[in-house]
Short mmCIF file of C-alpha atoms in Angstrom, two decimals:
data_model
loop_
_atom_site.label_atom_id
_atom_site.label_comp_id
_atom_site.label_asym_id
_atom_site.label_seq_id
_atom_site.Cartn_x
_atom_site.Cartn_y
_atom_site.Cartn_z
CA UNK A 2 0.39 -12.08 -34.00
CA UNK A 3 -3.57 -12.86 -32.77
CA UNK A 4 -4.33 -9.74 -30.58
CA UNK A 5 -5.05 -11.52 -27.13
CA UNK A 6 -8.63 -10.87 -25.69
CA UNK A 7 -9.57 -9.00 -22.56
CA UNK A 8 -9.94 -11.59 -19.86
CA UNK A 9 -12.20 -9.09 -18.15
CA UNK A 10 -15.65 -11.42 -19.28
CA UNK A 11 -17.33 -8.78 -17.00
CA UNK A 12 -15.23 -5.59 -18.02
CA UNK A 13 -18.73 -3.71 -19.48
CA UNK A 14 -20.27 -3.81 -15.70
CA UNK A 15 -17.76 -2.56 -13.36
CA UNK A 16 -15.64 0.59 -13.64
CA UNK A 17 -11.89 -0.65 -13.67
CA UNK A 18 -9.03 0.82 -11.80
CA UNK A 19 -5.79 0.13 -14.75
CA UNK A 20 -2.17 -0.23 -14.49
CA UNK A 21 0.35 -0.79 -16.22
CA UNK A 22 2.64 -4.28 -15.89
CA UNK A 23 5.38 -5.39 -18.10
CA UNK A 24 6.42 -9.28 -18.73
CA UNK A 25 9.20 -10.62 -17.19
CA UNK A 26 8.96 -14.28 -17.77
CA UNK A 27 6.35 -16.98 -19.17
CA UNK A 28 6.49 -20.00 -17.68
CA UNK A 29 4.05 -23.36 -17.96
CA UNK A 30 1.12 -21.58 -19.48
CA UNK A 31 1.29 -18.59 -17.43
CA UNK A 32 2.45 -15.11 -17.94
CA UNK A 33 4.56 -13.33 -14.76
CA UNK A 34 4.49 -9.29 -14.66
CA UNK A 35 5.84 -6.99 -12.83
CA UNK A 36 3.74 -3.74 -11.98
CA UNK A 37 4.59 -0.29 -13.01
CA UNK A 38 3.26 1.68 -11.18
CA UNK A 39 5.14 2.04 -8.22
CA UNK A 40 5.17 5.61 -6.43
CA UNK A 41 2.65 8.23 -5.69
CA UNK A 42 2.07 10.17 -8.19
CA UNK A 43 0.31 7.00 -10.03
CA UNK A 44 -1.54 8.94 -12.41
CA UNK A 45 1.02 9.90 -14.98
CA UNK A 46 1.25 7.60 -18.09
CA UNK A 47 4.71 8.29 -18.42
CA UNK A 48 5.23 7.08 -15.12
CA UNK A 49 7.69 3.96 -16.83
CA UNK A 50 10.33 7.35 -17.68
CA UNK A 51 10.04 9.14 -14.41
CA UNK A 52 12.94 9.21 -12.17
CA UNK A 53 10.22 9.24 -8.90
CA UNK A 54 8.55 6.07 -10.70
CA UNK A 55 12.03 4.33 -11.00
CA UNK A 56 13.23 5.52 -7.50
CA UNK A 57 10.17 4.50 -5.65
CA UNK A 58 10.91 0.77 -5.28
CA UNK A 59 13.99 -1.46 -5.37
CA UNK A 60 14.40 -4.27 -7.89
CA UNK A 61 14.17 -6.72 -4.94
CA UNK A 62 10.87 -4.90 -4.14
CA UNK A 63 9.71 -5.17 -7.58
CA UNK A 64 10.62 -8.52 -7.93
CA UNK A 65 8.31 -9.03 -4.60
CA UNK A 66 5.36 -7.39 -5.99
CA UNK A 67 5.20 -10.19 -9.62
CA UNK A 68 1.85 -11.45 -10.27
CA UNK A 69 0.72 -14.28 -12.72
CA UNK A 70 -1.48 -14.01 -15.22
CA UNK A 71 -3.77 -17.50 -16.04
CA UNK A 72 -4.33 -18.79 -19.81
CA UNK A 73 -2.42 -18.06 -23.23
CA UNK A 74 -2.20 -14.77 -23.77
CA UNK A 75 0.19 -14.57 -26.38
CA UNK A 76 2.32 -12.00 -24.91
CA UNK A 77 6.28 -12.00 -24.62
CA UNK A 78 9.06 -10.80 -22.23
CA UNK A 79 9.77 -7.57 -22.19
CA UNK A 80 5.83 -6.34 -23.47
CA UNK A 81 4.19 -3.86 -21.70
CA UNK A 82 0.68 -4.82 -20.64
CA UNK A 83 -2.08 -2.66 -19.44
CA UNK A 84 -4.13 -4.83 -16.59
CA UNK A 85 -7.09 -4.20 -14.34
CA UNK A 86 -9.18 -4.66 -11.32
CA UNK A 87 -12.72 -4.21 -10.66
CA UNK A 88 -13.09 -0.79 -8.81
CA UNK A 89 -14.70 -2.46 -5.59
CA UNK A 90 -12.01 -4.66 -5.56
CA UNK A 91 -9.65 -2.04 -3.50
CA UNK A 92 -12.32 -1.16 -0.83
CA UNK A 93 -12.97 -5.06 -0.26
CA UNK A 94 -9.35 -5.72 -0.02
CA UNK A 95 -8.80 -2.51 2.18
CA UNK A 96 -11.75 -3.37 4.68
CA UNK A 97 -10.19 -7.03 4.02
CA UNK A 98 -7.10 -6.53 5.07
CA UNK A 99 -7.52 -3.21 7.44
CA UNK A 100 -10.92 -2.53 8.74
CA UNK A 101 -11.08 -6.38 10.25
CA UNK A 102 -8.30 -6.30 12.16
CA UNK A 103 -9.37 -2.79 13.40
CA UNK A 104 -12.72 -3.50 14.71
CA UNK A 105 -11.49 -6.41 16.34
CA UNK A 106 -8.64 -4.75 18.48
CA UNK A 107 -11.42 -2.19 19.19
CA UNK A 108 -13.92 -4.58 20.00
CA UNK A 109 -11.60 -6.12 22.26
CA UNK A 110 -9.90 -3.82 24.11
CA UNK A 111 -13.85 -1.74 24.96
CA UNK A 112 -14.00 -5.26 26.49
CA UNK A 113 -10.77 -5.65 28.41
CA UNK A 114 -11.24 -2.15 29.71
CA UNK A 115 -14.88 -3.03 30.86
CA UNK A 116 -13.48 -6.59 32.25
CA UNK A 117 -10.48 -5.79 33.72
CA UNK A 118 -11.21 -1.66 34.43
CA UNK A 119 -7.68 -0.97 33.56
CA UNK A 120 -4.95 -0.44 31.32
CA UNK A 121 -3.58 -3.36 31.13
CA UNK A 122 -6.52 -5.80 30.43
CA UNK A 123 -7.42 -3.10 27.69
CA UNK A 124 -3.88 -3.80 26.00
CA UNK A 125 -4.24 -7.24 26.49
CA UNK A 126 -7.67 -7.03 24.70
CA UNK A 127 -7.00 -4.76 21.97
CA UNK A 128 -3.70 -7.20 20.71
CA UNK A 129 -5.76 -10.27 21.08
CA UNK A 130 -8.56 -8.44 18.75
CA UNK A 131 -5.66 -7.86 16.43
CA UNK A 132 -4.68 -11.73 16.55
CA UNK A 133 -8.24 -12.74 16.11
CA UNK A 134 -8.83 -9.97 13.59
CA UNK A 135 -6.01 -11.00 11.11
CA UNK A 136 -7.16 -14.54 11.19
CA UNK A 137 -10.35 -14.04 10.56
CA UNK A 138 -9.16 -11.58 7.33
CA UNK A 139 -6.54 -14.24 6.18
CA UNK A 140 -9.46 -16.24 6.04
CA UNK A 141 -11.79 -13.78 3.88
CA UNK A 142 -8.67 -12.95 1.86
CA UNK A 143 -8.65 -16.68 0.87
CA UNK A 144 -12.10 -16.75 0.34
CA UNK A 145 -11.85 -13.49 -2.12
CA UNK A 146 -8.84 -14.95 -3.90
CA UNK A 147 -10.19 -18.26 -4.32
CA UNK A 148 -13.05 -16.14 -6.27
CA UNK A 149 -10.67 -14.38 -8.00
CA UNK A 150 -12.49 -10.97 -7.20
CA UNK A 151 -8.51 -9.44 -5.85
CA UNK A 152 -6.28 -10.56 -9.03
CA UNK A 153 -5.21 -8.59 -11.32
CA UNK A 154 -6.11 -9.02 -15.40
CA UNK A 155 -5.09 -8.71 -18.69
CA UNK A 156 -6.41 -5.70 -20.35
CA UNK A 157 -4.74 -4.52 -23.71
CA UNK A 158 -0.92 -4.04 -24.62
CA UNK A 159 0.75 -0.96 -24.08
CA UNK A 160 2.22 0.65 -26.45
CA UNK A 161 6.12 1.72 -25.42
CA UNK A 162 6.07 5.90 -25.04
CA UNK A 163 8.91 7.43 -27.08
CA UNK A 164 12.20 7.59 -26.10
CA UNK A 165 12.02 11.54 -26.26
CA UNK A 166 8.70 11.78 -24.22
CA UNK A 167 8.77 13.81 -21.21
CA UNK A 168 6.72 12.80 -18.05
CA UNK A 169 3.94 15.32 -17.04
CA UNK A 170 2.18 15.85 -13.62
CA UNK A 171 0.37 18.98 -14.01
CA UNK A 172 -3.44 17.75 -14.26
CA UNK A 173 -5.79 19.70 -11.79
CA UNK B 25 -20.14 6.15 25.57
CA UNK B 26 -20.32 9.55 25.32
CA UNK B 27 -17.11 10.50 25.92
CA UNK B 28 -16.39 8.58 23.36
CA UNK B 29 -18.13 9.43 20.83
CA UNK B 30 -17.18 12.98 21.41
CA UNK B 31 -13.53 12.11 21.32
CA UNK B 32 -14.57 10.50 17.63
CA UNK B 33 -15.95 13.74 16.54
CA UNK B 34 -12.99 15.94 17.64
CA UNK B 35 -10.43 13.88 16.20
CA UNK B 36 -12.06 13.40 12.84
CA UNK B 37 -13.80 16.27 12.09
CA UNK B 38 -13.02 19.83 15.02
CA UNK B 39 -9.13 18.60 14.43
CA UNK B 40 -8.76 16.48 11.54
CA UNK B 41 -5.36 16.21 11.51
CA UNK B 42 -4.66 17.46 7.78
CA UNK B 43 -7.31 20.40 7.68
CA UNK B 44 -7.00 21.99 10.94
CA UNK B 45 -3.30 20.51 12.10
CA UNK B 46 -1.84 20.65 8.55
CA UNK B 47 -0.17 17.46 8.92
CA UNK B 48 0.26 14.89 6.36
CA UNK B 49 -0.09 17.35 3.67
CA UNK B 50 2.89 15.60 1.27
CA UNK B 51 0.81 12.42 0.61
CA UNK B 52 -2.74 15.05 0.92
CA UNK B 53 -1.18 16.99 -2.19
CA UNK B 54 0.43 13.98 -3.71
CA UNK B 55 -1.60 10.77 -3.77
CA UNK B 56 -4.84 12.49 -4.01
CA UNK B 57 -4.42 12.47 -7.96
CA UNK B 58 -7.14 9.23 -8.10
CA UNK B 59 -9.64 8.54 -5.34
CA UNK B 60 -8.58 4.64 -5.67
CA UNK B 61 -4.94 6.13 -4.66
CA UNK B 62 -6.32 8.05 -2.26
CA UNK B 63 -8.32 5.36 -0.47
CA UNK B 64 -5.72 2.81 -0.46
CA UNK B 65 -3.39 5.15 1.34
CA UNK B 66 -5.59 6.31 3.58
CA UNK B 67 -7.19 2.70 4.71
CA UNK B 68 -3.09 1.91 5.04
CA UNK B 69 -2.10 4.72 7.27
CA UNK B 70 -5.42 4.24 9.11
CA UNK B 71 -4.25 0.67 10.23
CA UNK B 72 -0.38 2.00 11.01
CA UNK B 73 -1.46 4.89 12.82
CA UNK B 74 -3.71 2.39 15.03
CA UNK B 75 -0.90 0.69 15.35
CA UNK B 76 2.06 2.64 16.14
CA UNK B 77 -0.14 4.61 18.74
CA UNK B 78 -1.05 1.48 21.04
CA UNK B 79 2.63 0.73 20.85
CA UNK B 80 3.94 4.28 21.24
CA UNK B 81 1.61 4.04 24.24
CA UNK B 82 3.30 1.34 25.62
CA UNK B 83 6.69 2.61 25.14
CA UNK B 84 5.75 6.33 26.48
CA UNK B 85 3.98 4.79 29.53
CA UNK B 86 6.41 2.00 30.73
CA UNK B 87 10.09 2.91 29.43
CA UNK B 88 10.06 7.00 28.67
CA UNK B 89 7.62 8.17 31.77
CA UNK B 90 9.17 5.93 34.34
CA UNK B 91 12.81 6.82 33.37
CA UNK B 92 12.26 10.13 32.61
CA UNK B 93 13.43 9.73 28.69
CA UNK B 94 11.22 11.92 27.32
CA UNK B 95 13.95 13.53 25.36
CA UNK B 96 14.18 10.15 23.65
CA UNK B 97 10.37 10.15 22.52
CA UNK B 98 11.05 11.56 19.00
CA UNK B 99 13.46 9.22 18.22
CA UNK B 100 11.53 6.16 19.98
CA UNK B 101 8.05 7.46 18.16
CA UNK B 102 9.94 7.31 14.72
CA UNK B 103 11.33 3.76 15.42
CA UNK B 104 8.23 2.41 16.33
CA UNK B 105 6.27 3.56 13.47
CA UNK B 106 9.03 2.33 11.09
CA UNK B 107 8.39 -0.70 12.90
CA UNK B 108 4.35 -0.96 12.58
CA UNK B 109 4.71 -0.36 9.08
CA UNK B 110 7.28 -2.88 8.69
CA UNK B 111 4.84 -5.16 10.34
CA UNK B 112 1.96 -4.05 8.25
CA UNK B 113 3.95 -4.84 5.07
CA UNK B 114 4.44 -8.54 6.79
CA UNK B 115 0.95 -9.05 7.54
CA UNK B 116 -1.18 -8.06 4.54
CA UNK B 117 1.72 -9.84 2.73
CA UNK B 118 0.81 -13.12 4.83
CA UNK B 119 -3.23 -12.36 4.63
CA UNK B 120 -3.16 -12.20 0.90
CA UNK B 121 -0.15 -11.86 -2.01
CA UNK B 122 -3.10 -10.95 -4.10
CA UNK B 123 -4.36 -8.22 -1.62
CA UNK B 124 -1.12 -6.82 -1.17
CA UNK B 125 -0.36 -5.83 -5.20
CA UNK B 126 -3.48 -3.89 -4.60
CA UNK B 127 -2.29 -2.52 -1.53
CA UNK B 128 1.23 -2.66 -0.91
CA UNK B 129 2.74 -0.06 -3.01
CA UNK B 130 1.08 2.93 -0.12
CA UNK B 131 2.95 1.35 2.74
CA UNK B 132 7.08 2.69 2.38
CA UNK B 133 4.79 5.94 1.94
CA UNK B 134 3.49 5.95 5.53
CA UNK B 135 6.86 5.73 7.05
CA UNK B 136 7.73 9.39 6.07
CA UNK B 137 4.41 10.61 6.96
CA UNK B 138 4.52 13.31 9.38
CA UNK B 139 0.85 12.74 10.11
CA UNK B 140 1.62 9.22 12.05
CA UNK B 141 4.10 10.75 14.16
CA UNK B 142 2.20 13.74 14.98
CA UNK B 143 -1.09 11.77 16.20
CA UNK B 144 1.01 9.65 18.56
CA UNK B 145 2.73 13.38 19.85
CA UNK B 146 -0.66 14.33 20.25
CA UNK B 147 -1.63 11.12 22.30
CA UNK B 148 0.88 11.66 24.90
CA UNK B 149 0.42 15.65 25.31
CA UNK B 150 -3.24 14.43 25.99
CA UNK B 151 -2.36 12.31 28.59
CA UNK B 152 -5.03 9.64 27.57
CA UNK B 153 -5.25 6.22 28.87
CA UNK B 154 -4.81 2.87 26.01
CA UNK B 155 -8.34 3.31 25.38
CA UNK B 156 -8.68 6.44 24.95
CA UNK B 157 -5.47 6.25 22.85
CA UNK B 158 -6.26 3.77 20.37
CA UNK B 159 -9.59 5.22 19.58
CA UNK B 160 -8.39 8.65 19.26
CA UNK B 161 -5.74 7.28 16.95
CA UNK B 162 -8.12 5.29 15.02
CA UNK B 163 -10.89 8.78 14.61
CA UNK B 164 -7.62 10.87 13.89
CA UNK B 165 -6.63 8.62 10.81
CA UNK B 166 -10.35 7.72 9.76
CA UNK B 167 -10.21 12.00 9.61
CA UNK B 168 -7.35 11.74 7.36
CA UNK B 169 -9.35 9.07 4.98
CA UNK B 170 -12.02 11.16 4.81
CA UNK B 171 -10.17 14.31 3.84
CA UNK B 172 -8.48 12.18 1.12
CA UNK B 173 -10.98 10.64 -0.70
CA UNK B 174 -13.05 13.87 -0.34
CA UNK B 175 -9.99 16.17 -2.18
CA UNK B 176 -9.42 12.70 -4.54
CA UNK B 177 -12.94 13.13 -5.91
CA UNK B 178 -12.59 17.09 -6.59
CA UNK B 179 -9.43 17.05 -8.07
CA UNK B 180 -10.79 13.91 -10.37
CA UNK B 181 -14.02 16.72 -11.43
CA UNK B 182 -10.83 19.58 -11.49
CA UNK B 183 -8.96 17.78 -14.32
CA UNK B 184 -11.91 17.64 -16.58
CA UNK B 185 -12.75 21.49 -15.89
CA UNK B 186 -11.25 24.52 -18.37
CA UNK B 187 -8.93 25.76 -15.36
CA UNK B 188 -6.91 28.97 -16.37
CA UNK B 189 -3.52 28.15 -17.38
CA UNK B 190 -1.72 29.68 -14.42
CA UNK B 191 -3.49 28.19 -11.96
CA UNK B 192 -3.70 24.10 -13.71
CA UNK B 193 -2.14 22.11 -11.53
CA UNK B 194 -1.21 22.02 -8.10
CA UNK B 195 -2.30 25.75 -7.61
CA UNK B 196 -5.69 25.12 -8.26
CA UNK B 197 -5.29 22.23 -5.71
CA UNK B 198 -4.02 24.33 -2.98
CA UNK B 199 -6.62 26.47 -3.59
CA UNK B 200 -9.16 23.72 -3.42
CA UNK B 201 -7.78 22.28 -0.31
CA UNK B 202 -8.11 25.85 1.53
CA UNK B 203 -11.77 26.08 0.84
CA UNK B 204 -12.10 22.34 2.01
CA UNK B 205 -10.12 23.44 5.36
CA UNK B 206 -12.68 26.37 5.38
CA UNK B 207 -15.68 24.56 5.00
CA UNK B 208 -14.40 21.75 8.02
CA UNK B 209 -13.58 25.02 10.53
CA UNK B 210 -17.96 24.63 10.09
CA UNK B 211 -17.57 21.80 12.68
CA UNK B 212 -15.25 23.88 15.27
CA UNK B 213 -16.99 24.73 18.15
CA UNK B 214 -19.11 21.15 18.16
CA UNK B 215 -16.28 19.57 20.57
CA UNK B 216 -13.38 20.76 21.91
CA UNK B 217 -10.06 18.22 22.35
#
């Protein structure tokens, strides 16, 4: 079988942050996988063995977390797929998602307190920063998505480790 | 402004909460293998402590003060930061499905961090009012970032150094972490809480 590509055009530039994913369906043209790794030690390779990596998140939660993959990639259910995302990608996402919403209930309860000199107007600020806040990052999400700069992409298979291989944590 | 800004600096740096409290230390020893781990946790817990500590503020001020429950604020604290992460999972769900494969995996983490329930503790033995609150809360968990990333990028140099046997591993981490706590006791004396 023709060894898919990297659909990382850009892969040379940017220092990538890899996972691994394995298929769990193709469907129209595109390629559905379900992420790996799941708990918190995310370092280990042998995380697909570990009894913390399998505990970590229920099925339905896995099932949640699927993410498509565009284009023919020649891959088939059940392979285990290495995929990527441009290191910069988690701090815009992060100060996407988090840091908007934060400066904005910040922003407005500092104003409710200096309006209202109170409590209660600093409350009333500080939630209707967060309502304004997560609006205003659905909207950049959106914008980032529509760019592509969040998904996730194909990398390189995986190879399957052995069934006898034993998971190890103890790097410094 | 002041005030403020000295609040900042003692709930960052004169008492960040995992150096000089030692809380938080499960997800400080365990997600601090990668500094990408270690800043997607942190920017997550930095939005549910923020969070939890406006509502915990609420819930202290109007239902456990006024009926004298404060037995109950444990078990209220615990609920309510269960909830904000619950909430937190719904929102950067609904902001982006992308953003939250990227982000998502650090949230059913916070819930069992004893870090979020110990800042909002600390918010009511201060006795600070919602502003006062929230940005303590916010300094407190931007603290805990810090210390994360900053132990993420030595134990990424650590794995590529000749450590001696006995000590590769988490030893050598602990051991890292206590000259990091020694070099931030440098800042005590700058601001007291």
């Amino acid at each position: 079988m023709r060894e898919p590509d990297s659909s990382f055009p850009d892969a040379d530039e940017h220092d990538l942050i890899e996972g691994f994913a394995r298929v769990v369906a193709v469907e129209g043209g595109r390629v559905w996988l379900e992420p790996e790794q799941t708990s918190s030690c995310g370092a280990c390779s042998s995380v697909g063995l570990c009894s913390i990596g399998k505990d970590a998140l229920t099925a339905r939660k896995l099932a949640a977390r699927r993410f498509p993959l565009p284009g023919d990639l020649g891959l088939r259910v059940g392979e285990r797929v290495v995929v990527g995302v441009r290191d910069d990608s988690l701090v815009k996402g992060a100060m996407t998602a988090y840091g908007v919403p934060l400066l904005t209930i910040l922003a407005g309860g500092i104003a409710g307190q200096e309006l209202g000199h109170g409590d209660a107007m600093a409350a009333l600020g500080a939630f209707s920063g967060l309502v304004i806040g997560l609006i205003v990052a659905r909207v950049l999400a959106n914008h980032l998505s529509a760019r592509g700069v969040l998904s996730p992409r194909f990398l390189r298979r995986a190879f399957d480790p052995p069934s006898d291989a034993e998971c190890h944590t103890d790097h410094g | 402004m002041q005030h403020y800004l000295l609040l900042i600096i003692s709930a960052a740096l004169v008492s960040n909460v995992v150096l000089m409290r030692f809380l938080g230390l499960c997800s400080f020893m365990g997600v601090t293998t990668r500094v990408d781990t270690a800043l997607g946790m942190g920017a997550s817990t930095t939005f549910c402590i923020t969070i939890s500590a406006m509502i915990d503020w609420g819930v202290d001020k109007f239902l456990l003060e006024p009926y004298d429950l404060g037995y109950l604020r444990t078990v209220a604290f615990i609920l309510v930061i269960a909830a904000a992460v619950q909430f937190t999972e719904a929102v950067v769900r609904k902001v982006s499905p992308t953003m939250f494969q990227l982000l998502g995996i650090y949230l059913p983490l916070i819930t069992t961090n004893c870090a979020v329930l110990g800042v909002n503790l600390l918010l009511v033995e201060g006795k600070m009012n919602f502003i006062e609150s929230t940005v303590f809360a916010l300094a407190s968990s931007l603290g805990y970032s810090l210390v994360m990333v900053l132990f993420a990028g030595l134990r990424e140099r650590l794995a590529l150094c000749q450590v001696p046997r006995l000590f590769a591993g988490p030893p050598i981490g602990f051991i890292t972490a206590s000259l990091l706590a020694l070099a931030f006791m440098g800042f005590s004396g700058m601001s007291t809480n």
